[in-house]
């Protein structure tokens, strides 16, 4: 708990907007997320692609031949049951401020074997990999769920996530401000101490 607070405390927070993929109606999927984000559910704003063989690469899912196969999820929490398929998720965020926007992305289901987040950076993407087969200390934030510490530059950018597991595949994704996440921890952990 203290490690998480130390990592996320004291940063300046602003607003960002979730946008759909370009082929969707922007008015239908453009909620504004305030600086005090408290677990904004992202499921309805995510495009999903099933990879039954688990062989598609990051370059391939962005290609004109495969990218159109992503389908919009309308669910709050994405769940695919017991499957050996890999699933690719795609979503776009846009910072409304003129300075970088700090935010947290939580994947709230710990027993996932392989989680890869492709974070947009100038000139390409940064890969952040985690999962229950990797060392706990490799996580951005020390927490039982997977919490990615992100900075969104002004303008829009598209994030990708690839998830594969031998067990059940549940993908509840939520966006937080650091303040909102710390307040959530204050409510979530005390009952576990009893």
Tab-separated table of C-alpha atoms in Angstrom:
chain	number	residue	atom	x	y	z
A	1	UNK	CA	0.000	0.000	0.000
A	2	UNK	CA	2.722	2.481	0.946
A	3	UNK	CA	4.742	1.559	-2.136
A	4	UNK	CA	1.744	2.298	-4.351
A	5	UNK	CA	1.175	5.646	-2.668
A	6	UNK	CA	4.818	6.575	-3.021
A	7	UNK	CA	4.754	5.826	-6.720
A	8	UNK	CA	1.609	7.751	-7.519
A	9	UNK	CA	1.466	10.502	-4.902
A	10	UNK	CA	2.130	14.152	-5.641
A	11	UNK	CA	1.692	14.187	-9.417
A	12	UNK	CA	-0.383	16.797	-11.240
A	13	UNK	CA	-3.537	15.412	-12.805
A	14	UNK	CA	-5.694	16.675	-15.606
A	15	UNK	CA	-8.473	15.354	-17.810
A	16	UNK	CA	-8.556	12.952	-20.709
A	17	UNK	CA	-11.253	11.610	-22.975
A	18	UNK	CA	-11.710	8.066	-24.192
A	19	UNK	CA	-12.347	7.907	-27.912
A	20	UNK	CA	-13.404	5.009	-30.100
A	21	UNK	CA	-11.512	3.729	-33.073
A	22	UNK	CA	-11.795	6.146	-35.990
A	23	UNK	CA	-14.455	4.100	-37.804
A	24	UNK	CA	-16.974	4.556	-34.946
A	25	UNK	CA	-19.258	7.525	-34.315
A	26	UNK	CA	-17.184	9.901	-32.114
A	27	UNK	CA	-20.304	11.308	-30.430
A	28	UNK	CA	-21.388	7.852	-29.299
A	29	UNK	CA	-18.129	6.946	-27.546
A	30	UNK	CA	-16.518	10.117	-26.194
A	31	UNK	CA	-17.050	10.336	-22.420
A	32	UNK	CA	-15.081	12.959	-20.568
A	33	UNK	CA	-13.125	11.645	-17.625
A	34	UNK	CA	-12.456	14.192	-14.885
A	35	UNK	CA	-9.213	14.715	-12.992
A	36	UNK	CA	-10.678	12.849	-10.007
A	37	UNK	CA	-11.204	9.560	-11.853
A	38	UNK	CA	-12.508	6.849	-9.598
A	39	UNK	CA	-12.385	3.622	-11.550
A	40	UNK	CA	-13.978	4.656	-14.840
A	41	UNK	CA	-15.003	1.401	-16.516
A	42	UNK	CA	-13.422	1.193	-19.968
A	43	UNK	CA	-15.091	-1.936	-21.366
A	44	UNK	CA	-17.616	-0.147	-23.613
A	45	UNK	CA	-14.830	1.891	-25.261
A	46	UNK	CA	-12.590	-1.028	-26.194
A	47	UNK	CA	-12.240	-2.811	-29.521
A	48	UNK	CA	-11.552	-6.559	-29.213
A	49	UNK	CA	-9.842	-9.057	-31.508
A	50	UNK	CA	-9.704	-12.792	-30.764
A	51	UNK	CA	-6.480	-14.527	-31.807
A	52	UNK	CA	-7.406	-18.250	-31.526
A	53	UNK	CA	-3.876	-19.503	-32.220
A	54	UNK	CA	-2.181	-16.778	-30.164
A	55	UNK	CA	0.219	-16.104	-33.023
A	56	UNK	CA	-0.578	-12.576	-34.174
A	57	UNK	CA	2.152	-10.006	-33.595
A	58	UNK	CA	1.729	-6.398	-32.555
A	59	UNK	CA	2.680	-5.268	-36.077
A	60	UNK	CA	0.107	-7.620	-37.612
A	61	UNK	CA	-2.842	-6.432	-35.483
A	62	UNK	CA	-2.160	-2.873	-36.674
A	63	UNK	CA	-1.987	-3.880	-40.343
A	64	UNK	CA	-4.751	-2.929	-42.800
A	65	UNK	CA	-5.498	-6.635	-43.308
A	66	UNK	CA	-6.208	-7.392	-39.639
A	67	UNK	CA	-7.046	-4.084	-37.925
A	68	UNK	CA	-10.617	-3.992	-39.348
A	69	UNK	CA	-11.370	-7.309	-37.597
A	70	UNK	CA	-11.432	-5.585	-34.188
A	71	UNK	CA	-15.034	-5.382	-32.906
A	72	UNK	CA	-16.395	-2.866	-30.407
A	73	UNK	CA	-17.235	-4.256	-26.990
A	74	UNK	CA	-20.385	-2.925	-25.400
A	75	UNK	CA	-19.768	-4.678	-22.073
A	76	UNK	CA	-18.590	-2.975	-18.907
A	77	UNK	CA	-16.332	-5.881	-17.913
A	78	UNK	CA	-14.911	-8.031	-20.675
A	79	UNK	CA	-15.048	-11.754	-20.001
A	80	UNK	CA	-14.239	-14.646	-22.326
A	81	UNK	CA	-14.465	-17.650	-19.990
A	82	UNK	CA	-12.062	-20.564	-20.276
A	83	UNK	CA	-10.138	-20.116	-23.509
A	84	UNK	CA	-6.695	-20.695	-24.916
A	85	UNK	CA	-7.115	-17.808	-27.360
A	86	UNK	CA	-5.151	-14.623	-26.979
A	87	UNK	CA	-7.239	-11.451	-26.973
A	88	UNK	CA	-6.110	-8.099	-28.301
A	89	UNK	CA	-7.724	-4.933	-26.943
A	90	UNK	CA	-7.489	-1.489	-28.521
A	91	UNK	CA	-8.614	1.868	-27.158
A	92	UNK	CA	-7.803	5.517	-27.776
A	93	UNK	CA	-7.371	8.303	-25.239
A	94	UNK	CA	-7.034	12.016	-25.815
A	95	UNK	CA	-5.616	14.503	-23.352
A	96	UNK	CA	-7.608	17.727	-23.185
A	97	UNK	CA	-4.846	19.664	-21.463
A	98	UNK	CA	-1.767	21.219	-23.036
A	99	UNK	CA	0.560	19.365	-20.663
A	100	UNK	CA	1.027	15.611	-20.131
A	101	UNK	CA	-1.772	13.844	-18.258
A	102	UNK	CA	-0.880	11.254	-15.609
A	103	UNK	CA	-3.332	8.386	-15.102
A	104	UNK	CA	-3.525	4.752	-13.990
A	105	UNK	CA	-4.910	1.799	-15.932
A	106	UNK	CA	-6.078	-1.090	-13.737
A	107	UNK	CA	-6.697	-4.618	-14.974
A	108	UNK	CA	-8.653	-6.007	-12.042
A	109	UNK	CA	-8.198	-9.764	-12.431
A	110	UNK	CA	-4.899	-11.071	-10.971
A	111	UNK	CA	-4.734	-14.699	-12.243
A	112	UNK	CA	-3.724	-13.861	-15.824
A	113	UNK	CA	-0.622	-15.519	-17.233
A	114	UNK	CA	0.503	-13.007	-19.854
A	115	UNK	CA	-0.487	-9.334	-20.047
A	116	UNK	CA	1.220	-7.011	-22.531
A	117	UNK	CA	0.390	-3.330	-22.751
A	118	UNK	CA	1.687	-1.396	-25.752
A	119	UNK	CA	2.024	2.226	-24.654
A	120	UNK	CA	2.250	4.885	-27.384
A	121	UNK	CA	5.466	6.892	-27.382
A	122	UNK	CA	6.991	9.324	-29.868
A	123	UNK	CA	7.896	7.264	-32.910
A	124	UNK	CA	6.446	3.963	-31.721
A	125	UNK	CA	5.306	1.928	-28.743
A	126	UNK	CA	6.772	0.854	-25.419
A	127	UNK	CA	5.992	-2.699	-24.298
A	128	UNK	CA	5.093	-3.275	-20.657
A	129	UNK	CA	4.735	-6.945	-19.812
A	130	UNK	CA	3.349	-8.516	-16.659
A	131	UNK	CA	1.359	-11.550	-15.576
A	132	UNK	CA	1.203	-14.086	-12.791
A	133	UNK	CA	4.221	-15.955	-14.213
A	134	UNK	CA	6.486	-12.903	-13.902
A	135	UNK	CA	8.088	-11.389	-10.817
A	136	UNK	CA	5.753	-9.223	-8.775
A	137	UNK	CA	8.393	-6.483	-8.569
A	138	UNK	CA	8.174	-5.987	-12.349
A	139	UNK	CA	4.763	-4.341	-12.010
A	140	UNK	CA	4.475	-0.573	-12.432
A	141	UNK	CA	2.680	-0.335	-9.090
A	142	UNK	CA	2.876	-2.960	-6.361
A	143	UNK	CA	-0.754	-4.074	-6.098
A	144	UNK	CA	-2.624	-7.371	-6.292
A	145	UNK	CA	-4.167	-6.267	-9.622
A	146	UNK	CA	-2.186	-5.100	-12.628
A	147	UNK	CA	-1.940	-1.300	-12.443
A	148	UNK	CA	-0.067	0.551	-15.172
A	149	UNK	CA	1.326	4.010	-14.415
A	150	UNK	CA	0.776	6.035	-17.605
A	151	UNK	CA	1.366	9.519	-18.958
A	152	UNK	CA	-0.718	10.681	-21.901
A	153	UNK	CA	0.812	13.454	-23.977
A	154	UNK	CA	-1.506	16.191	-25.316
A	155	UNK	CA	-3.633	14.958	-28.200
A	156	UNK	CA	-4.825	11.432	-28.897
A	157	UNK	CA	-3.055	8.087	-28.863
A	158	UNK	CA	-4.105	4.468	-29.263
A	159	UNK	CA	-3.154	1.808	-26.710
A	160	UNK	CA	-3.110	-1.933	-27.358
A	161	UNK	CA	-3.211	-4.786	-24.866
A	162	UNK	CA	-2.668	-8.494	-25.479
A	163	UNK	CA	-3.852	-10.975	-22.847
A	164	UNK	CA	-3.575	-14.752	-22.762
A	165	UNK	CA	-4.060	-17.218	-19.920
A	166	UNK	CA	-4.621	-20.917	-19.325
A	167	UNK	CA	-7.454	-20.152	-16.892
A	168	UNK	CA	-10.528	-17.981	-17.114
A	169	UNK	CA	-10.077	-14.745	-19.055
A	170	UNK	CA	-11.751	-11.797	-17.346
A	171	UNK	CA	-10.604	-8.275	-18.252
A	172	UNK	CA	-12.188	-5.568	-16.080
A	173	UNK	CA	-10.302	-2.424	-17.129
A	174	UNK	CA	-10.640	0.833	-15.212
A	175	UNK	CA	-9.039	4.274	-15.424
A	176	UNK	CA	-7.994	6.114	-12.265
A	177	UNK	CA	-6.334	9.291	-11.167
A	178	UNK	CA	-3.700	8.653	-8.489
A	179	UNK	CA	-5.897	10.405	-5.924
A	180	UNK	CA	-8.907	8.290	-6.882
A	181	UNK	CA	-6.850	5.112	-6.711
A	182	UNK	CA	-5.411	5.942	-3.284
A	183	UNK	CA	-8.907	6.689	-1.953
A	184	UNK	CA	-10.064	3.363	-3.404
A	185	UNK	CA	-7.217	1.559	-1.615
A	186	UNK	CA	-8.310	3.168	1.643
A	187	UNK	CA	-11.744	1.580	1.207
A	188	UNK	CA	-10.616	-1.730	-0.301
A	189	UNK	CA	-7.892	-2.802	2.124
A	190	UNK	CA	-9.255	-2.223	5.678
A	191	UNK	CA	-11.894	-5.010	5.384
A	192	UNK	CA	-9.107	-7.383	4.291
A	193	UNK	CA	-7.177	-6.643	7.491
A	194	UNK	CA	-9.998	-7.872	9.725
